[in-house]
Each structure stands twice: as structure tokens, then as C-alpha cells.
Coordinates of C-alpha atoms and ligand atoms in Angstrom, one line a residue:
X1 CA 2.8 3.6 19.2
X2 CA 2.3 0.0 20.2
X3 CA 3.3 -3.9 19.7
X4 CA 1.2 -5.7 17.2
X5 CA 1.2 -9.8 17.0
X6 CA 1.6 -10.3 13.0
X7 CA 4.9 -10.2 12.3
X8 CA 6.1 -12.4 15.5
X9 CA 3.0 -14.7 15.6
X10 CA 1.7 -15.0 12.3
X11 CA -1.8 -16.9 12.2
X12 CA -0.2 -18.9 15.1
X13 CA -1.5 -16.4 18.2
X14 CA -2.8 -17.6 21.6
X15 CA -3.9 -15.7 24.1
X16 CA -1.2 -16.5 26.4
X17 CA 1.2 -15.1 24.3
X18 CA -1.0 -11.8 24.5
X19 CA -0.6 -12.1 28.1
X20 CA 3.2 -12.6 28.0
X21 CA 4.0 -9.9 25.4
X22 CA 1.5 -7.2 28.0
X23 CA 3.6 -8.4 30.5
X24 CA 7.3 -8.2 28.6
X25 CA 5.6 -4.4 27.1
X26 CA 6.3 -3.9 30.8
X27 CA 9.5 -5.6 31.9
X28 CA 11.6 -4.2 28.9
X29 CA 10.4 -0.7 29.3
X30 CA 8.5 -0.3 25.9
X31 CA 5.3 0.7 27.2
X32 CA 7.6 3.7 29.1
X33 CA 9.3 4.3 25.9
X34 CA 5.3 5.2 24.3
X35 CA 4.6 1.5 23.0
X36 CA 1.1 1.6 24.3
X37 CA -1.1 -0.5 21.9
X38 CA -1.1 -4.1 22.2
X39 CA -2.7 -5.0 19.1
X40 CA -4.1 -8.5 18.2
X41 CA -3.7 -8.8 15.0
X42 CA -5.7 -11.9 12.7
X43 CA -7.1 -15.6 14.2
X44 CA -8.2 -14.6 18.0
X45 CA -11.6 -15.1 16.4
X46 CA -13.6 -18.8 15.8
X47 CA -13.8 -19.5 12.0
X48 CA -17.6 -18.5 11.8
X49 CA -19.5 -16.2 13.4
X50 CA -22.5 -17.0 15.9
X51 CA -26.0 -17.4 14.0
X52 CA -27.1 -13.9 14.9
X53 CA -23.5 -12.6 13.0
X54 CA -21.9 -12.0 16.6
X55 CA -17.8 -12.6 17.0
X56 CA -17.0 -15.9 19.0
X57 CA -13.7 -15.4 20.2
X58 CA -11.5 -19.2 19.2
X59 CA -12.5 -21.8 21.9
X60 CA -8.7 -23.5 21.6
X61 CA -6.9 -20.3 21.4
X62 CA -8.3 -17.8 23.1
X63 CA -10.3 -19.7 25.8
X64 CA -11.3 -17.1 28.3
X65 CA -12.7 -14.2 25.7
X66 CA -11.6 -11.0 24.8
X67 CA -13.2 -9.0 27.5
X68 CA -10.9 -11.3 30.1
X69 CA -7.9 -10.8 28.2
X70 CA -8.6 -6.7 27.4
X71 CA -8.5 -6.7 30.9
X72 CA -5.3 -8.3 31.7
X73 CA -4.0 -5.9 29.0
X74 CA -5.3 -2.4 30.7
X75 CA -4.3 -4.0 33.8
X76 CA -0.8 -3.3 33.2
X77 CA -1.3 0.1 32.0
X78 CA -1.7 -0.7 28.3
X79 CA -4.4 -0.3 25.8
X80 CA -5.6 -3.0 23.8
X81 CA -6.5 -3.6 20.6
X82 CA -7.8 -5.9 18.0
X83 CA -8.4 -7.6 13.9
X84 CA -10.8 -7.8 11.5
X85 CA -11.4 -7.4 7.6
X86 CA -14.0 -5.1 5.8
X87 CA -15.0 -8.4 4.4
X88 CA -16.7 -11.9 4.4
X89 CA -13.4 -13.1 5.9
X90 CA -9.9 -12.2 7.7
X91 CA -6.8 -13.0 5.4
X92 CA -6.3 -16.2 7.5
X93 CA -9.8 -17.4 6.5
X94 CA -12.0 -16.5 9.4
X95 CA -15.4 -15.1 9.1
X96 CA -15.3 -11.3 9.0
X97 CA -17.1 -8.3 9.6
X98 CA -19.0 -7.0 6.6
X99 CA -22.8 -6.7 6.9
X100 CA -22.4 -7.0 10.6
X101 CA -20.5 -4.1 11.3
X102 CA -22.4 -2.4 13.9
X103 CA -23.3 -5.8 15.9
X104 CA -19.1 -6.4 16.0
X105 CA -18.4 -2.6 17.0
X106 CA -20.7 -3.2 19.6
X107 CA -19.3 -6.4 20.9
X108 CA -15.3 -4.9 20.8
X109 CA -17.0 -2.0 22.6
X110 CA -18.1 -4.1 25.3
X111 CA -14.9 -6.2 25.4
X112 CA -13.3 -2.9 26.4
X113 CA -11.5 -2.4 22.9
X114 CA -9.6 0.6 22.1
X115 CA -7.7 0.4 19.1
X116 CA -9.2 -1.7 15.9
X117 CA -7.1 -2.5 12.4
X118 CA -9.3 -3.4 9.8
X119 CA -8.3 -5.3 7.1
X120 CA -9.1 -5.9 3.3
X121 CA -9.5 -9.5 2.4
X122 CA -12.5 -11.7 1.9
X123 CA -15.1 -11.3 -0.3
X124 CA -16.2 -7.6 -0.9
X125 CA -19.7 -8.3 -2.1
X126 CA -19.2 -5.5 -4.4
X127 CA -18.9 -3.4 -2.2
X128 CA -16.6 0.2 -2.8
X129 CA -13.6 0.2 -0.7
X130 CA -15.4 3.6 0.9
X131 CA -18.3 2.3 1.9
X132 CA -17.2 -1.0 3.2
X133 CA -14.6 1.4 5.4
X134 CA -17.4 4.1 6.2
X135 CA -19.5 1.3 7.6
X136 CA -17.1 0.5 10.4
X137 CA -16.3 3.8 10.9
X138 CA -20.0 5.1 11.4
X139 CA -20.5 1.7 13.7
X140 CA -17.7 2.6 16.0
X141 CA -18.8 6.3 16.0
X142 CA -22.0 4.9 17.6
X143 CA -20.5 3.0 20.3
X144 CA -19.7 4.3 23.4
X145 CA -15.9 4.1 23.6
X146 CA -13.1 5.7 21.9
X147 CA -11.5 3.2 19.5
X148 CA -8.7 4.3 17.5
X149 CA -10.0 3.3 13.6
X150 CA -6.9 2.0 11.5
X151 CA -7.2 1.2 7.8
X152 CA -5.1 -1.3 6.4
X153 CA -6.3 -1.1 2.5
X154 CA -2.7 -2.1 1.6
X155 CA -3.4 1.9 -0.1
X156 CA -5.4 0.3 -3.4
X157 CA -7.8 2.7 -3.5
X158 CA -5.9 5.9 -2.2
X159 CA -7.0 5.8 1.6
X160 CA -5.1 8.7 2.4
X161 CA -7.9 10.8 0.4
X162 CA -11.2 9.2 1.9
X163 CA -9.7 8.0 5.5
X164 CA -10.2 11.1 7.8
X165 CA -13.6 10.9 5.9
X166 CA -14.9 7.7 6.9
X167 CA -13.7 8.5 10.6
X168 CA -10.6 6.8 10.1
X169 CA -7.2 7.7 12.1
X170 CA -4.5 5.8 9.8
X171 CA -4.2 3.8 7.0
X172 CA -1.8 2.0 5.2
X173 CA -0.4 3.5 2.6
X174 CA 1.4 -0.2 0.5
X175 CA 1.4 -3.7 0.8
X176 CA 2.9 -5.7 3.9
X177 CA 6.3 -5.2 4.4
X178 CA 8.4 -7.8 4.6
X179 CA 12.0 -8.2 7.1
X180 CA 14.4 -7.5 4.7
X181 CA 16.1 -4.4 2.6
X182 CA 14.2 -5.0 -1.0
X183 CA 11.7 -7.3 -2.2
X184 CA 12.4 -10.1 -4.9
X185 CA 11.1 -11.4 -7.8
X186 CA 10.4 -14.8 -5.9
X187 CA 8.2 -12.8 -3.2
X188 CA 4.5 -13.2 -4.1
X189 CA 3.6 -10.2 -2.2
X190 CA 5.3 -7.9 0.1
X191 CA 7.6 -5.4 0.2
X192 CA 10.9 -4.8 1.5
X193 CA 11.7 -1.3 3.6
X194 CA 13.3 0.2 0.8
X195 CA 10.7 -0.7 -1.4
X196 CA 8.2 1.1 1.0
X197 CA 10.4 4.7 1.4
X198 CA 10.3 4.6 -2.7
X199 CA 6.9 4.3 -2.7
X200 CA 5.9 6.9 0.0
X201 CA 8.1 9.0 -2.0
X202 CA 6.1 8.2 -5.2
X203 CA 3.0 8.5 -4.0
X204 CA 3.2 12.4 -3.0
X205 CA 1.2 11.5 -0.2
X206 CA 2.5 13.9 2.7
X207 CA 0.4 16.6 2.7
X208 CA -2.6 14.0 3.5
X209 CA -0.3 13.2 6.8
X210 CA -0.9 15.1 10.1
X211 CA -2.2 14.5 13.7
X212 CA -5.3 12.3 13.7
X213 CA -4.8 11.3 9.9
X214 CA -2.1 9.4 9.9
X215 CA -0.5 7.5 6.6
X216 CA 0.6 3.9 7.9
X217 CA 3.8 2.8 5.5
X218 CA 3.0 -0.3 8.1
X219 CA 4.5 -2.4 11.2
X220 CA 8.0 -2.3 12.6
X221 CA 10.3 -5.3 11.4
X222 CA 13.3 -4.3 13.4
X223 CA 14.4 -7.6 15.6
X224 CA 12.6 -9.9 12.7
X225 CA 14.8 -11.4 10.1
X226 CA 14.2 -14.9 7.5
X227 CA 13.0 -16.8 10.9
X228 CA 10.2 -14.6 12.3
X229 CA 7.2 -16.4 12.2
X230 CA 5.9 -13.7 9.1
X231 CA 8.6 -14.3 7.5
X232 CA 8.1 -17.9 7.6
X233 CA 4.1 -17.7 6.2
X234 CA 2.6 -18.5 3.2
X235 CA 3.4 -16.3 -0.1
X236 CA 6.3 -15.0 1.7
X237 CA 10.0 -15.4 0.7
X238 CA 12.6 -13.7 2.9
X239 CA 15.8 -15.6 2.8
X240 CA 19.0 -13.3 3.4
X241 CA 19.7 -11.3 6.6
X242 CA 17.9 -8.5 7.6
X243 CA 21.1 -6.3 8.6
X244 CA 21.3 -4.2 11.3
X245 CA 22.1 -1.0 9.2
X246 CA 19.1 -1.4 7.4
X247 CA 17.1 -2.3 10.7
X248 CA 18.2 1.4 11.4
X249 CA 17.7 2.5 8.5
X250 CA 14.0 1.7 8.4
X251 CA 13.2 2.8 12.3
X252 CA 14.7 6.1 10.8
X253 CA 12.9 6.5 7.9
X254 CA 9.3 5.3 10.0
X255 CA 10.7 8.4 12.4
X256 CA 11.2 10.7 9.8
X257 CA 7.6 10.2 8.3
X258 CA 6.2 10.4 11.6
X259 CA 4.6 7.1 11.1
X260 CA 2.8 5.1 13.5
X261 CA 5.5 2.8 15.2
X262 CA 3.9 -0.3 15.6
X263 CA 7.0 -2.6 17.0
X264 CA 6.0 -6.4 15.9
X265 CA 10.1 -8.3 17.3
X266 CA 9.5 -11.6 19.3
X267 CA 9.6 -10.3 22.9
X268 CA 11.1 -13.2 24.0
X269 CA 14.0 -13.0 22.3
X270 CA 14.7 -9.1 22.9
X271 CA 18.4 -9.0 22.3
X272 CA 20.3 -5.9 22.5
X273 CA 20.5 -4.1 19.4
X274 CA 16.5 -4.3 18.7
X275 CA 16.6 -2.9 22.0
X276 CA 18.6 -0.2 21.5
X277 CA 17.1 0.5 18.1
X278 CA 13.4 0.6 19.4
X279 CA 13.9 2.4 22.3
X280 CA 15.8 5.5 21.1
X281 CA 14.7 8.3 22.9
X282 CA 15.8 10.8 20.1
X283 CA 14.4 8.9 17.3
X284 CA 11.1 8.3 19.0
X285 CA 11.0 12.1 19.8
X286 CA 11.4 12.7 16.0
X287 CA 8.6 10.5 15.4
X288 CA 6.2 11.9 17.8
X289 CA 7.5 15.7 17.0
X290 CA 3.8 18.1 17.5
X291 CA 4.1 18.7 14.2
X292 CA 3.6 15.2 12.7
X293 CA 4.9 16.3 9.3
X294 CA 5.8 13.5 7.2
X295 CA 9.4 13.9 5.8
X296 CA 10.5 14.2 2.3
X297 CA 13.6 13.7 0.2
X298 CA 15.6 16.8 -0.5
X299 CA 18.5 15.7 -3.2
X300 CA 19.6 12.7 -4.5
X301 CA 23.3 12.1 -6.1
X302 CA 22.9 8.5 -7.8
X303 CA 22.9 5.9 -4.5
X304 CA 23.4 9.1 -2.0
X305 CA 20.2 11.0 -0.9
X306 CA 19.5 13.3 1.6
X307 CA 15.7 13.5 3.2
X308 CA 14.3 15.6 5.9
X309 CA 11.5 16.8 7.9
X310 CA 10.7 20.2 9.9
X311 CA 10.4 19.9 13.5
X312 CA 8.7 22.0 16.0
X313 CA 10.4 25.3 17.0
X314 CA 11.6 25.3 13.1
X315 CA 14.2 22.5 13.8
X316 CA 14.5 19.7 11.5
X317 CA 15.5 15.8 11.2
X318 CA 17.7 14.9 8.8
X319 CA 18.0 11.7 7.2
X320 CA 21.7 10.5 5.1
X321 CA 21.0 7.7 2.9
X322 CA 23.6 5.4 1.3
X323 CA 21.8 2.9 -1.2
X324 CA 24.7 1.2 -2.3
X325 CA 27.2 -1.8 -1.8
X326 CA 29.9 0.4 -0.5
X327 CA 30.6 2.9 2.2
X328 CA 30.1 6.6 1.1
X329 CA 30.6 10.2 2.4
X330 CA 27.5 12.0 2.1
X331 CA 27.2 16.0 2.3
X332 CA 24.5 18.4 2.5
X333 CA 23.7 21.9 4.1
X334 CA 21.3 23.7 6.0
X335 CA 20.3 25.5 3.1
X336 CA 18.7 22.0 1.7
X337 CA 17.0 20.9 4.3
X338 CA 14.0 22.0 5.8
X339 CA 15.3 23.8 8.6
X340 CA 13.6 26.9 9.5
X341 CA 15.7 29.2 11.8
X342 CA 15.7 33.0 11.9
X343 CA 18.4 34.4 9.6
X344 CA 20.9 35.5 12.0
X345 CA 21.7 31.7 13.6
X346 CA 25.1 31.7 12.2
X347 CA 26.0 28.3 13.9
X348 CA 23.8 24.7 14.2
X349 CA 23.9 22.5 17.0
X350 CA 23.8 18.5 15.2
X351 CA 23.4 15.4 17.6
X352 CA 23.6 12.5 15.9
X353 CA 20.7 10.7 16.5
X354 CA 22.6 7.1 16.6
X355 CA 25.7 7.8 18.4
X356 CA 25.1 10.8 20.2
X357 CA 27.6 12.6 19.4
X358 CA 26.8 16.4 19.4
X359 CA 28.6 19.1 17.6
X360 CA 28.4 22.6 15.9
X361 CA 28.3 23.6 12.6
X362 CA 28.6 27.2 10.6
X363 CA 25.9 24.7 7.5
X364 CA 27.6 21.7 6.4
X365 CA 26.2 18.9 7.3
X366 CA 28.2 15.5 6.3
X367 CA 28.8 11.4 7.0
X368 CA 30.4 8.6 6.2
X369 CA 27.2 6.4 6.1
X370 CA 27.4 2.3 5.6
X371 CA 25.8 0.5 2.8
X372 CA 22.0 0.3 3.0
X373 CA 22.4 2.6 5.9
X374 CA 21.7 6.0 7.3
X375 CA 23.3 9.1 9.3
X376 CA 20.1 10.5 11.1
X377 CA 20.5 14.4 12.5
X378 CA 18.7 16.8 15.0
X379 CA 19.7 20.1 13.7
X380 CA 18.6 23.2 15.7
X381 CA 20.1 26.7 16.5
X382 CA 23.8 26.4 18.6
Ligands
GLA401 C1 -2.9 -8.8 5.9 C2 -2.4 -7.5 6.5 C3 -1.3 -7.9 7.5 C4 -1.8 -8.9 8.5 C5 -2.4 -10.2 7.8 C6 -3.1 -11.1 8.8 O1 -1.9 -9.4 5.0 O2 -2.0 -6.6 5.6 O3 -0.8 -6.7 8.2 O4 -2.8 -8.3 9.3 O5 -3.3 -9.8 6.8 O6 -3.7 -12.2 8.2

């Protein structure tokens, strides 16, 4: 869990807004909530390397070096981490790290980095998608630091197979999602969150997904809508309202598939509900369940689905999904999901993980669930 600065920053990041989102990690209580990482994500580095292939952190931007600002960042109790592409340049157009892989682990190493996404874009130099990724990953095995190694392939060439294999801990499974429900035919690349579930579901990738192999369905956009900075990029199009109900709808689905919840909302501008949605002790418990098991969809009865996940202790998360325009009711039952209780529980303790409402039930499990929204369940033994 952590903040990342893409989708609030875009390519505009300075180091003092690093500095102010460690400090409002902090103040808002997300670090206590598990929100560890502060990631930097693409331009802290000069357009071109050093003649000896060595990182120059960017002399307007970033001023006073990564070491200085790592430190600031573990200084509050964080861990920090930090961008670059498995290619001759970063997405914004900044040299990169292939061919100098070792020098860079080395020099993030040093800075006191713990956490490093690596991206795709540049020139490969034909160069397999494995080996460019194995290359980092042997060069941060030989440092002397724990970094956390995350893939972001955008899932072209099926990372989930080859990740834990090049020393990898997650990777992205799509493209990069987008703050809104579903992509359109105007968007030149990204996805919406709906787009993303269908595609996790299509890729019948959950039995790669477990603790320290992680698939990545990519960054949190709850508290983003059409004026975050992403949204605002190049090749981008997000022009309606990123509802609430479908803000909770993806932070439930990104729970249910135990995926890495990387928050990326403008901190300064925390208003309540992103609050509230972010820092929901039951959902986040969901998502960090020991078991790490990636959820799956159980029925589907045309824009009504039902999806759910085994817990620890055999209890399970269940998920309500309403794809339509309309309000519906939605009903399932124990027997559906993946609930694993001995056979004499006659009775099922449900607390709704939204409202908190708790109840009992002898199976049936039902809602009235908003358009593009969700119910989302605990259901254990009464
Ligand atoms: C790619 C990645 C994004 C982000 C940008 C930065 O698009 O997929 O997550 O890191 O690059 O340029």
C-alpha cells in the first residue's frame, strides 16, 4: 500500500510536492491506515543521463537529490520509492535505464530507495520484455537493500507468468487506468475501472496472484475525476464525472482482488468521501486478508453479477455488482460464494462493508445496489 505521484502530478512533479504529500501521508492518517510507499513516479530525473550512464536527479525540480529527499520521506515513518523504464527513455521522454541497469540499482541503493516501478517505454533495442525485466531484477538482487521490484508491462507480454521469475513482486496486469467508469472510443489509451475488472476476469490470471507475486490491475483513482492532473495529460480523454458509486465500486473491486492499493487523489484537496472511501478499515482488511487470493466472479444475470473471494478462517468477501442505468435488487447465497465454513453453521453473520450495518442470515444474501455500484459483504459464521 502506498501514494504514488502520477495520477495527481502527472509529468509536472517537484520535489516539494513529495515533501508535502510525506507530510499530508501523515496528517490525514493514511500512512496509519497501511499507505506506506511514497512512490515517485516519472520526471524526478534530468533528461540525460551523466556520461558514465549514472541518474542526475532534475536540477529545477528536484534540487537537493534523491538521497535528501528519501530521507525527508523515512523521516516521517514512510518508505520511499521511485521511476524508471526498462528502456532508452521514461514515457515523459527522459533517459532511462536500459544497458545501465546495475550502475542505476546501485545509485537508488545508495539514495536509500525501497520500492522501484519500472516502466515500458523507450526504445527496447530489441530487447525481450524478459530480459529487459530480468536485468533489473538481477541488478537490484545485487545491491544491498531490499527494494520492492514492481513491473508495470501494461501486461503485453503476460508478466504474471515470468514476474516472480525475474525477481519481480508485482506487475501490472492492463493498460493505465483512467478516472472514470468505461473507456471511450475518443480515449487513445487507457482504461476505465470497469474496463479493468473485465479484463482481470478475462485474463484468468488469479491463480498467478499470491503474497510476494502480486498482479497489479494498477493505481487508485478514487478522489481523481476529468480535472486531475492525469486526466488532464496527453492522449487522455476523461470528460464526465467520475461518480462516487463507481469510486466505491473500484476501491471494492481493488479489495476484492487483493491488489496493491496504491492511492494517487491530490492530497491537498482530501475531501471527505475520498476519505472515507480510502480509509475503510474493513475494506482494507479485505485487501490485505493472509490469504491474498484474488477474487473471482461467481454468477452473472445480464447487468447483475455477484463476485467473491475466500478469506482467512474460511470467510469470504463478497462483492454485488449493478452494471446498469438503474437501481437493482441483487441476490445470491452462501452456497455461491466462496465461503468455506464447516457444515453445521446454520446461520451467517454479514457486515456490510460500506455502511456497517451487521446482520444474520440462515444463506441469502441480497441488496438493492445503485447503478455502476456495488454492495460489498464480510460473511463469516454467526
Ligand atoms: C506509463 C505508466 C504510468 C505512468 C506514466 C508516467 O504510462 O503506465 O503508470 O508511470 O507512464 O509517464
Amino acid at each position: 500500500m502506498g501514494w504514488n505521484t502520477w495520477n495527481a502530478y502527472s509529468w509536472n512533479v517537484t520535489e516539494l510536492d513529495v515533501r508535502n504529500a510525506a507530510d499530508a501521508l501523515v496528517e490525514t492518517g493514511f500512512r496509519d491506515a497501511g499507505y506506506e510507499y511514497l512512490v515517485v513516479d516519472d520526471c524526478w530525473m534530468a533528461e540525460e543521463l551523466a556520461d558514465d550512464g549514472s541518474f542526475r536527479n532534475h536540477p529545477e525540480d528536484f534540487p537537493a537529490g534523491i538521497a535528501d529527499l528519501a530521507d525527508y520521506v523515512h523521516d516521517r515513518g514512510l518508505k520511499f520509492g521511485i521511476y524508471s523504464s526498462a528502456g532508452t527513455e521514461t514515457c515523459a521522454g527522459h533517459e532511462a535505464s536500459l544497458g545501465n541497469e546495475q550502475r542505476h540499482a546501485e545509485q537508488f541503493a545508495e539514495w536509500g530507495v525501497d520500492y522501484l516501478k519500472y516502466d515500458n517505454c523507450g526504445d527496447h533495442r530489441d530487447r525481450d520484455a524478459i530480459d529487459r525485466y530480468a536485468a533489473m531484477g538481477e541488478a537490484l538482487e545485487r545491491v544491498d537493500r531490499d527494494v520492492v521490484y514492481s513491473i508495470c508491462e501494461w501486461g503485453n507480454n503476460e508478466p504474471w507468468r515470468w514476474g516472480r521469475n525475474v525477481d519481480g513482486h508485482l506487475w501490472r496486469t492492463t493498460g493505465d487506468i483512467l478516472a472514470k467508469w468505461k473507456r471511450s472510443e475518443d480515449d487513445e489509451f487507457g482504461l476505465g475501472v470497469v474496463d479493468i475488472i473485465d479484463e482481470m476476469d478475462e485474463r484468468d490470471i488469479a491463480g498467478y496472484h499470491g503474497p510476494n507475486g502480486w498482479n497489479d490491475p494498477d493505481m487508485l483513482q478514487v478522489g481523481n475525476g476529468p480535472d486531475s492532473a492525469q486526466s488532464q495529460s496527453e492522449g487522455f480523454t476523461v470528460d464526465q464525472p467520475f461518480r462516487e458509486a463507481e469510486q466505491r465500486t473500484h476501491f471494492s473491486f481493488w479489495c476484492l482482488f487483493a491488489a496493491p492499493l496504491m492511492a494517487g487523489n491530490d492530497l491537498r484537496e482530501l475531501d471527505e468521501t475520498t476519505r472515507e472511501i480510502l480509509l475503510n478499515e474493513d475494506a482494507i482488511a479485505i485487501d490485505q486478508d493472509p490469504l491474498g487470493i484474488q477474487g473471482t466472479r461467481d454468477e452473472t444475470d445480464g447487468d447483475r453479477e455477484v463476485w467473491s473471494k475466500r478469506l482467512d478462517g474460511g470467510e469470504c468477501a463478497v462483492i454485488l455488482l449493478n452494471r446498469g442505468d438503474e437501481p437493482v435488487d441483487i441476490e445470491t447465497s452462501v452456497e455461491t460464494v466462496d465461503l468455506h465454513l464447516s457444515d453445521d453453521v446454520g446461520s451467517y453473520a454479514v457486515t456490510d462493508v460500506w455502511n456497517g450495518e451487521e446482520w444474520t442470515t440462515d444463506g441469502s444474501l441480497e441488496a438493492t445496489v445503485d447503478s455502476h455500484g456495488v454492495a460489498f459483504f464480510r460473511v463469516g459464521a454467526a
